[in-house]
Coordinates of C-alpha atoms and ligand atoms in Angstrom, one line a residue:
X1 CA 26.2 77.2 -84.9
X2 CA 22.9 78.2 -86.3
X3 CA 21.1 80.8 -84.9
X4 CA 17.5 82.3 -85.8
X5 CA 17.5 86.0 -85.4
X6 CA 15.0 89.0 -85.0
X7 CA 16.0 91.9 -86.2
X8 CA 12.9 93.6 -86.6
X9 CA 9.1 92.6 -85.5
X10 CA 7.2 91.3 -88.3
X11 CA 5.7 88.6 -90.2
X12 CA 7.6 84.5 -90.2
X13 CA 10.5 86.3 -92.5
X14 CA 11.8 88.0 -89.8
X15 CA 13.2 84.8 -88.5
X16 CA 16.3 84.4 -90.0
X17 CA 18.8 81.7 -89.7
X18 CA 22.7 83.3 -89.1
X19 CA 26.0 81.5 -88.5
X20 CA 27.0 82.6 -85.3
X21 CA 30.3 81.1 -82.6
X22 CA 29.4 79.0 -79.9
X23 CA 29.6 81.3 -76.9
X24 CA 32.0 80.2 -74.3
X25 CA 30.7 80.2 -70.9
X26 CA 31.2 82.7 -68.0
X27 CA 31.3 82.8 -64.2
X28 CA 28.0 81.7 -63.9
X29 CA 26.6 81.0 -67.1
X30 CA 26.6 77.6 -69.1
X31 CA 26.3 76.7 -72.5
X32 CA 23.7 74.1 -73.7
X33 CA 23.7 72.2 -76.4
X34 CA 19.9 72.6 -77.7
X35 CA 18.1 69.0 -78.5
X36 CA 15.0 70.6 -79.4
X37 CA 12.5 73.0 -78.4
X38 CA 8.6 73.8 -78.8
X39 CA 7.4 76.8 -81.0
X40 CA 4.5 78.3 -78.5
X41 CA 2.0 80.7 -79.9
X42 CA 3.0 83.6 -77.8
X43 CA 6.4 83.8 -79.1
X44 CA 4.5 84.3 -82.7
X45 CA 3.1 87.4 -81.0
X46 CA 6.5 88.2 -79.7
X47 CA 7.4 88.0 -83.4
X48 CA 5.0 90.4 -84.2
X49 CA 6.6 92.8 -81.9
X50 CA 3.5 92.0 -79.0
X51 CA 5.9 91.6 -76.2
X52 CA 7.0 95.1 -75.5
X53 CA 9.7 94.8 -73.4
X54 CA 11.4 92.2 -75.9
X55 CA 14.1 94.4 -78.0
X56 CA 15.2 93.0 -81.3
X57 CA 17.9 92.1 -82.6
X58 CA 17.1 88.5 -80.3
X59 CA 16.9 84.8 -80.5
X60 CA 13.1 84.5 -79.4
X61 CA 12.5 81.1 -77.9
X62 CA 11.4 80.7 -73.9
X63 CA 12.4 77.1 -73.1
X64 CA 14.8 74.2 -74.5
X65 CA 15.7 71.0 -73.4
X66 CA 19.3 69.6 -74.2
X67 CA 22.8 68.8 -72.2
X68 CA 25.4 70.8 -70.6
X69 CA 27.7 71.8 -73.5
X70 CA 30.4 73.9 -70.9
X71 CA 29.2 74.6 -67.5
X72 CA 29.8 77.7 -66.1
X73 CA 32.9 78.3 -63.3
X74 CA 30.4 78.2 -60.7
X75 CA 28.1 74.9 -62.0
X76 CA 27.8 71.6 -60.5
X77 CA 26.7 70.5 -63.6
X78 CA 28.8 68.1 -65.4
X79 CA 29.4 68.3 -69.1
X80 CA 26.7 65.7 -70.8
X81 CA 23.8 66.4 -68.2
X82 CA 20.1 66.7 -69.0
X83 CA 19.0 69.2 -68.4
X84 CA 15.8 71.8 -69.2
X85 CA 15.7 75.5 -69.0
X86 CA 13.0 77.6 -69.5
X87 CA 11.7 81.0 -68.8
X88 CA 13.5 84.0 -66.4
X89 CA 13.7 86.7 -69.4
X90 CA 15.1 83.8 -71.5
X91 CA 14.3 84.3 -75.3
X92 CA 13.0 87.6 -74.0
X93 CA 15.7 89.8 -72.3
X94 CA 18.5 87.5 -73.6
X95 CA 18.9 85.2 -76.6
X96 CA 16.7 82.1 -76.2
X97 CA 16.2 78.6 -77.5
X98 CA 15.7 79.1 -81.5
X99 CA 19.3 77.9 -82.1
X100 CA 21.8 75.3 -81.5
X101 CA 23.5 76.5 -78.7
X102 CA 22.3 79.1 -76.0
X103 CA 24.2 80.7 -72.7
X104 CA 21.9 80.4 -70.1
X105 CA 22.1 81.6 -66.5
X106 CA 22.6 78.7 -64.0
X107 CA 19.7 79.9 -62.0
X108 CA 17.4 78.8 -64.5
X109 CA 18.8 75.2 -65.8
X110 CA 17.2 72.5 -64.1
X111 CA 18.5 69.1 -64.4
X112 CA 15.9 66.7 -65.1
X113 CA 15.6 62.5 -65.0
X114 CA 13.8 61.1 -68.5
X115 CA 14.4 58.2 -70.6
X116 CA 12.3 59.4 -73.7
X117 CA 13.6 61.1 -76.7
X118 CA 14.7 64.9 -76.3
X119 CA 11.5 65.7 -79.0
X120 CA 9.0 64.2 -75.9
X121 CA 11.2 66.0 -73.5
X122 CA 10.6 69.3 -75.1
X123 CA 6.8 68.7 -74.7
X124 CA 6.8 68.9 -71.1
X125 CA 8.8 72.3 -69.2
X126 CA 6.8 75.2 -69.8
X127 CA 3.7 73.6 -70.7
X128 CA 3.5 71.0 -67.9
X129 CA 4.7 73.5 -65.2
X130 CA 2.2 76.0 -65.8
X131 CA -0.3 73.7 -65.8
X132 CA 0.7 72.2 -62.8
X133 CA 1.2 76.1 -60.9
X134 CA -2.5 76.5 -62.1
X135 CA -3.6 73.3 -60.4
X136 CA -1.8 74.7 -57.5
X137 CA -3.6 77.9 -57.4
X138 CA -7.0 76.6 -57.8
X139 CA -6.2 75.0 -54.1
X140 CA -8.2 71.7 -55.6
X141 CA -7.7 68.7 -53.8
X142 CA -8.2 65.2 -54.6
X143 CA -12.1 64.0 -55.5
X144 CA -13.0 67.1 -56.1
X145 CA -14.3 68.5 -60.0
X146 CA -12.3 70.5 -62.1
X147 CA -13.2 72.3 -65.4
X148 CA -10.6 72.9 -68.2
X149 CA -11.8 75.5 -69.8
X150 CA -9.8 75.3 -73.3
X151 CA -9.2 71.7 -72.7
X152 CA -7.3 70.8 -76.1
X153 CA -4.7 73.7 -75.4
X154 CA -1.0 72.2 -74.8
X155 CA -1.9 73.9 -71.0
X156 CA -5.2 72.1 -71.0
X157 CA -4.0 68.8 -72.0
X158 CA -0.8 69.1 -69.3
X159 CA -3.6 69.7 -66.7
X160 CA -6.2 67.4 -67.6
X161 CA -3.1 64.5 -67.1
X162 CA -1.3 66.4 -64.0
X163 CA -5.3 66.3 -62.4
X164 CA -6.0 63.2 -62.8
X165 CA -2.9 61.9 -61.7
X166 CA -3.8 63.9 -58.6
X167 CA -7.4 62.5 -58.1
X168 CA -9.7 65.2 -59.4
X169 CA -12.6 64.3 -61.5
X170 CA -12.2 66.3 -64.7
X171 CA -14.7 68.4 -67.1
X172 CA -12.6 69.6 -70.4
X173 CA -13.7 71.6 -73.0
X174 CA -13.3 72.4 -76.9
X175 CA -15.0 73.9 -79.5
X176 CA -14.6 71.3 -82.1
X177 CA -16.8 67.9 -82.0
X178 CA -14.3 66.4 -84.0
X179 CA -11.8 66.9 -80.6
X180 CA -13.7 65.3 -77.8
X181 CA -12.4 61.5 -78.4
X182 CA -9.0 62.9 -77.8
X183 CA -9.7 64.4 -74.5
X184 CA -12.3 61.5 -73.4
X185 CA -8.7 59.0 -74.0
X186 CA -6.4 61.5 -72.3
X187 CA -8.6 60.4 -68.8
X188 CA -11.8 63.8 -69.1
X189 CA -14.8 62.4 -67.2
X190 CA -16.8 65.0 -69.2
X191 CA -15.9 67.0 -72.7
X192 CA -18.2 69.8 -73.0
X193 CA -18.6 71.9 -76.1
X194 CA -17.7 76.0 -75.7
X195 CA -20.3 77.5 -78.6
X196 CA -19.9 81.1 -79.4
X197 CA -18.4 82.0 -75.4
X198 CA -20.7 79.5 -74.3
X199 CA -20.0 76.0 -72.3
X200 CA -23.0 73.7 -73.0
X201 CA -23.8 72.4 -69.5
X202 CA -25.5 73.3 -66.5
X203 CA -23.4 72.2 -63.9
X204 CA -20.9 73.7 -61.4
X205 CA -17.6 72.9 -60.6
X206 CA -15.2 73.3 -57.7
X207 CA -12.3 74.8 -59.4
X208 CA -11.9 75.7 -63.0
X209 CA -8.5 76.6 -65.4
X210 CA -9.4 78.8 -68.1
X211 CA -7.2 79.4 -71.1
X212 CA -9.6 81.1 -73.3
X213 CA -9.8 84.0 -71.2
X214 CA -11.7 87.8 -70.9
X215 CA -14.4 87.1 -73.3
X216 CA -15.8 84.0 -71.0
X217 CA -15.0 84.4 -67.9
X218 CA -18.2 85.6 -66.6
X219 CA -19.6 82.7 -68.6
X220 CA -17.4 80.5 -67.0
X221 CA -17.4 82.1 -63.1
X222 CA -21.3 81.3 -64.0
X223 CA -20.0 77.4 -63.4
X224 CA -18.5 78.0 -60.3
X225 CA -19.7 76.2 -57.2
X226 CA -19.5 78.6 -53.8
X227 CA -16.4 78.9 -52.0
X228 CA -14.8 77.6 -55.8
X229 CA -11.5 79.2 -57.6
X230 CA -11.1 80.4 -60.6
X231 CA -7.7 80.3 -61.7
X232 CA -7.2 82.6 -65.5
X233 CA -4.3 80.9 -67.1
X234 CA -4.4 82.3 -71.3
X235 CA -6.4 84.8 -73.1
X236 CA -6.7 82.7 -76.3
X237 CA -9.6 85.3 -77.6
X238 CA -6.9 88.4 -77.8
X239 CA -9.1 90.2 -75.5
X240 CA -7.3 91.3 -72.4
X241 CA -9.9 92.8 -70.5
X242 CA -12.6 92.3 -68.5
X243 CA -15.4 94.3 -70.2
X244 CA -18.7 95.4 -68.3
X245 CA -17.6 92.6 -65.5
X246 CA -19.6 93.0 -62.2
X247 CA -17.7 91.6 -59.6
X248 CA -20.7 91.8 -56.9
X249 CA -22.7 89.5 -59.3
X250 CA -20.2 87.5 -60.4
X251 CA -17.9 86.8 -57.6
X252 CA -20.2 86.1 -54.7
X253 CA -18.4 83.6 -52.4
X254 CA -16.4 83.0 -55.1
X255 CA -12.4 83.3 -55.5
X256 CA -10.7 84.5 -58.7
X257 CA -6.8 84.8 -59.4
X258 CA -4.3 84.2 -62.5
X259 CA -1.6 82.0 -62.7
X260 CA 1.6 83.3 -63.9
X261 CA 4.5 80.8 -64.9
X262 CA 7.1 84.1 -64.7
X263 CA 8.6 82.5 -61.6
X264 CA 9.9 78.6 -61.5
X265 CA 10.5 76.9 -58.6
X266 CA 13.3 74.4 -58.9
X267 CA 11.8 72.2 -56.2
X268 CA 8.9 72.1 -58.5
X269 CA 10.6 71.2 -61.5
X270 CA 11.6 68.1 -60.0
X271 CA 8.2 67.2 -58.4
X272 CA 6.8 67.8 -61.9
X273 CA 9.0 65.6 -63.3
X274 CA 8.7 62.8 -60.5
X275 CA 5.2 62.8 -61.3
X276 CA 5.4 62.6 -65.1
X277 CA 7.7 59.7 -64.7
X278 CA 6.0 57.6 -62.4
X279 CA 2.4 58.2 -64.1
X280 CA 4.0 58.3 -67.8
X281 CA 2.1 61.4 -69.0
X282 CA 2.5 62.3 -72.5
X283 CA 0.5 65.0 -74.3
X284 CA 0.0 64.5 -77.9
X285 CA 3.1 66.0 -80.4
X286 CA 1.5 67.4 -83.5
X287 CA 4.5 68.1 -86.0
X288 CA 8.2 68.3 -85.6
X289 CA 10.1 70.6 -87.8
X290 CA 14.0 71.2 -88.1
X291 CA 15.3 74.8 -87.8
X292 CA 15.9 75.3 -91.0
X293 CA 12.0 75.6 -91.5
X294 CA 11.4 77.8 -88.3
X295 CA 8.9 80.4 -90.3
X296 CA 6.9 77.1 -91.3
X297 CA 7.0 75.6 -87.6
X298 CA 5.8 79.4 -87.0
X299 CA 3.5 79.4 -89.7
X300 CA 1.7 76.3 -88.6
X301 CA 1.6 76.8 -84.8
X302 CA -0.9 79.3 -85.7
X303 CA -3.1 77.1 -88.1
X304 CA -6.9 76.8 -87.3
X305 CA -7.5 73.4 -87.8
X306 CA -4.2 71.9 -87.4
X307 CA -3.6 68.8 -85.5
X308 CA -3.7 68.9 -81.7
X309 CA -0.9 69.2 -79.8
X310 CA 2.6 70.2 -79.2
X311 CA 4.7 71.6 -82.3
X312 CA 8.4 70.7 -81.7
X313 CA 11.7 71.6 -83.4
X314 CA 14.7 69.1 -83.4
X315 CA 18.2 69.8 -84.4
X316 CA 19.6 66.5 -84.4
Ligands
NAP1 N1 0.0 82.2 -67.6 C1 1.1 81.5 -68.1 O1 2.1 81.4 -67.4 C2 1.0 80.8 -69.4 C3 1.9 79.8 -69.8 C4 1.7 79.2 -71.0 C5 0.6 79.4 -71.8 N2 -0.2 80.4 -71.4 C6 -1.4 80.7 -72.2 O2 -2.3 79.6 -72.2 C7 -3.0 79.6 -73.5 C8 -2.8 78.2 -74.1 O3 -1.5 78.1 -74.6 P1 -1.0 76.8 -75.4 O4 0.3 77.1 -75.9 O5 -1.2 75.6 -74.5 O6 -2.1 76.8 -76.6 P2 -2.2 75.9 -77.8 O7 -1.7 74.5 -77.6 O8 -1.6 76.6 -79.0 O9 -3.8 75.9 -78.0 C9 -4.4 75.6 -79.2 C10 -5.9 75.4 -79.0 O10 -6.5 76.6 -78.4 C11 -7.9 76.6 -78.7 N3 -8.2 78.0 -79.1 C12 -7.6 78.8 -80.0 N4 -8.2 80.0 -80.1 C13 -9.3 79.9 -79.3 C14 -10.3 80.9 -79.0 N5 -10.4 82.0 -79.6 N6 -11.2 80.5 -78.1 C15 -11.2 79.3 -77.5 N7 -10.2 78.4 -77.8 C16 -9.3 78.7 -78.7 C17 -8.1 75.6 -79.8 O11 -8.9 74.5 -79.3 P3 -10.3 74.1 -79.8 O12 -10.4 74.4 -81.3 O13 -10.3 72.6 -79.6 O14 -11.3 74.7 -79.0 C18 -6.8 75.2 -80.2 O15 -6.7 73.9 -80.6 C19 -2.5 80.7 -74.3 O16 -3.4 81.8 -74.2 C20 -1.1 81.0 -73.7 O17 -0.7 82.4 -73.9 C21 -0.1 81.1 -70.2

């Protein structure tokens, strides 16, 4: 099988392709056979030798969809199975999902119901469930308004459809005029422009999602309504600190917390997935590359003014 490997941090050469056995599953291990995969822009940082406690040589890659190759002793999982895996140190303390095959821990393989193609499958794990835990953490409730701050982000887009679905009136932003169509058809009741830190409106909202991160959030706490939660998700500026905040200002009656994908919830998997199949929620796919041309899939996930949306590998 074909496996991309990092042997050392660095720029998209470091991702080399190597033939490599199909491991042979344990006690309580399985083997999938990889459909395909998104390329995220944290594991280009990761790359880059960002993630500290990521040690190279290792097959980067947090999440994968495909079928049960060999289940483990211990699975119930038949051989053939859908299933989707994602996170719990995968592509981070063991090999992950930038290859053909992978041995993943049964605690972290969810079997999932979905009658698209396993490229619109691989749009949804990671992407959709932290969306959905940040919906859960901003404790918003149906009616109520909800600003995406970083509205055209994968995250953003995942919440924008999860929220609606869920009753919320929804205020997204981008920083691009050129964007705001896109969210207006994904179901935004509002797309506000973020200029230079800035979000060009006035008004105040009972929850808000921010993906962009230190730089605005006192910009965007300035938009909460009383008794309102803000719920930090990315830190798309690079800036990971709060600088010069002032909490007694900025947080009066106000609530503030992150939301932290590290831990899924199998029961939540499935509830996720109920509700993208009986709403048919699909976030835009922007360019699917094969394996082969990982360092370009890389390459582009990073590109300004590339198309929105998800960037997928297949390997069928
Ligand atoms: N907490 C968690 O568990 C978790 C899980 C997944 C992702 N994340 C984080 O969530 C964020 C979004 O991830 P993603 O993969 O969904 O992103 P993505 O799809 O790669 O987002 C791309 C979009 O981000 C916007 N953007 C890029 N740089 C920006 C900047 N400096 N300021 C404002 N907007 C900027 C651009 O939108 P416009 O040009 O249209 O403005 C761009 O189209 C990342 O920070 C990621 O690390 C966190």
């Amino acid at each position: 099988m074909k496996s991309v490997v990092i042997k050392k941090s660095g720029g998209p050469e470091v991702l080399e392709i190597e033939e490599r056995p199909i491991p042979n599953s344990t006690k309580n291990k399985t083997v999938i056979k990889i459909h395909a995969f998104p390329v995220h822009r944290y594991e280009v940082l990761t790359r880059e030798g960002g993630s500290p406690s990521v040690e190279f040589p290792k097959v980067i890659g947090i999440e994968a969809v495909g079928e049960v190759y060999t289940p483990s002793q211990e699975s119930n999982l038949e051989k053939g199975r859908k299933v989707v895996t994602f996170m719990g140190g995968l592509g981070r303390e063991f090999d992950g999902s930038y290859q053909e095959y992978a041995l993943v821990p049964d605690n972290i393989i969810y079997p999932v119901t979905f009658n698209g193609t396993w490229i619109e499958l691989a749009s949804y794990p990671e992407t959709f469930y932290t969306a959905f835990g940040a919906l859960k953490a901003t404790r918003i409730s149906k009616g109520q308004s909800l600003l995406i701050r970083g509205g055209t982000t994968g995250v953003g887009m995942a919440a924008l459809l999860l929220g609606k679905a869920l009753g919320l009136s929804i205020s997204s932003t981008t920083r691009q005029n050129s964007r705001k169509d896109l969210l207006y058809t994904l179901g935004a009741s509002e797309v506000i422009l973020d200029k230079d830190n800035h979000i060009e409106t006035r008004k105040k909202f009972d929850g808000i999602i921010d993906m962009v991160g230190a730089s605005t959030v006192e910009d965007s706490l300035a938009h909460l309504k009383a008794g309102g939660v803000y719920t930090l998700v990315g830190l798309l500026t690079g800036e990971w600190l709060w600088k010069d905040f002032d909490p007694f200002n900025n947080l009066a009656n106000k609530y503030a917390t992150i939301y932290d994908s590290s831990n899924v919830n199998s029961s939540v998997v499935d509830e996720l997935f109920n509700l993208i199949n009986k709403k048919q929620l699909h976030i835009p796919i922007a360019k699917v590359f094969k394996l082969d041309d990982i360092q370009d899939a890389q390459r582009y996930v990073m590109e300004k003014d590339r198309p929105v949306g998800q960037v997928i590998v297949t390997n069928d």
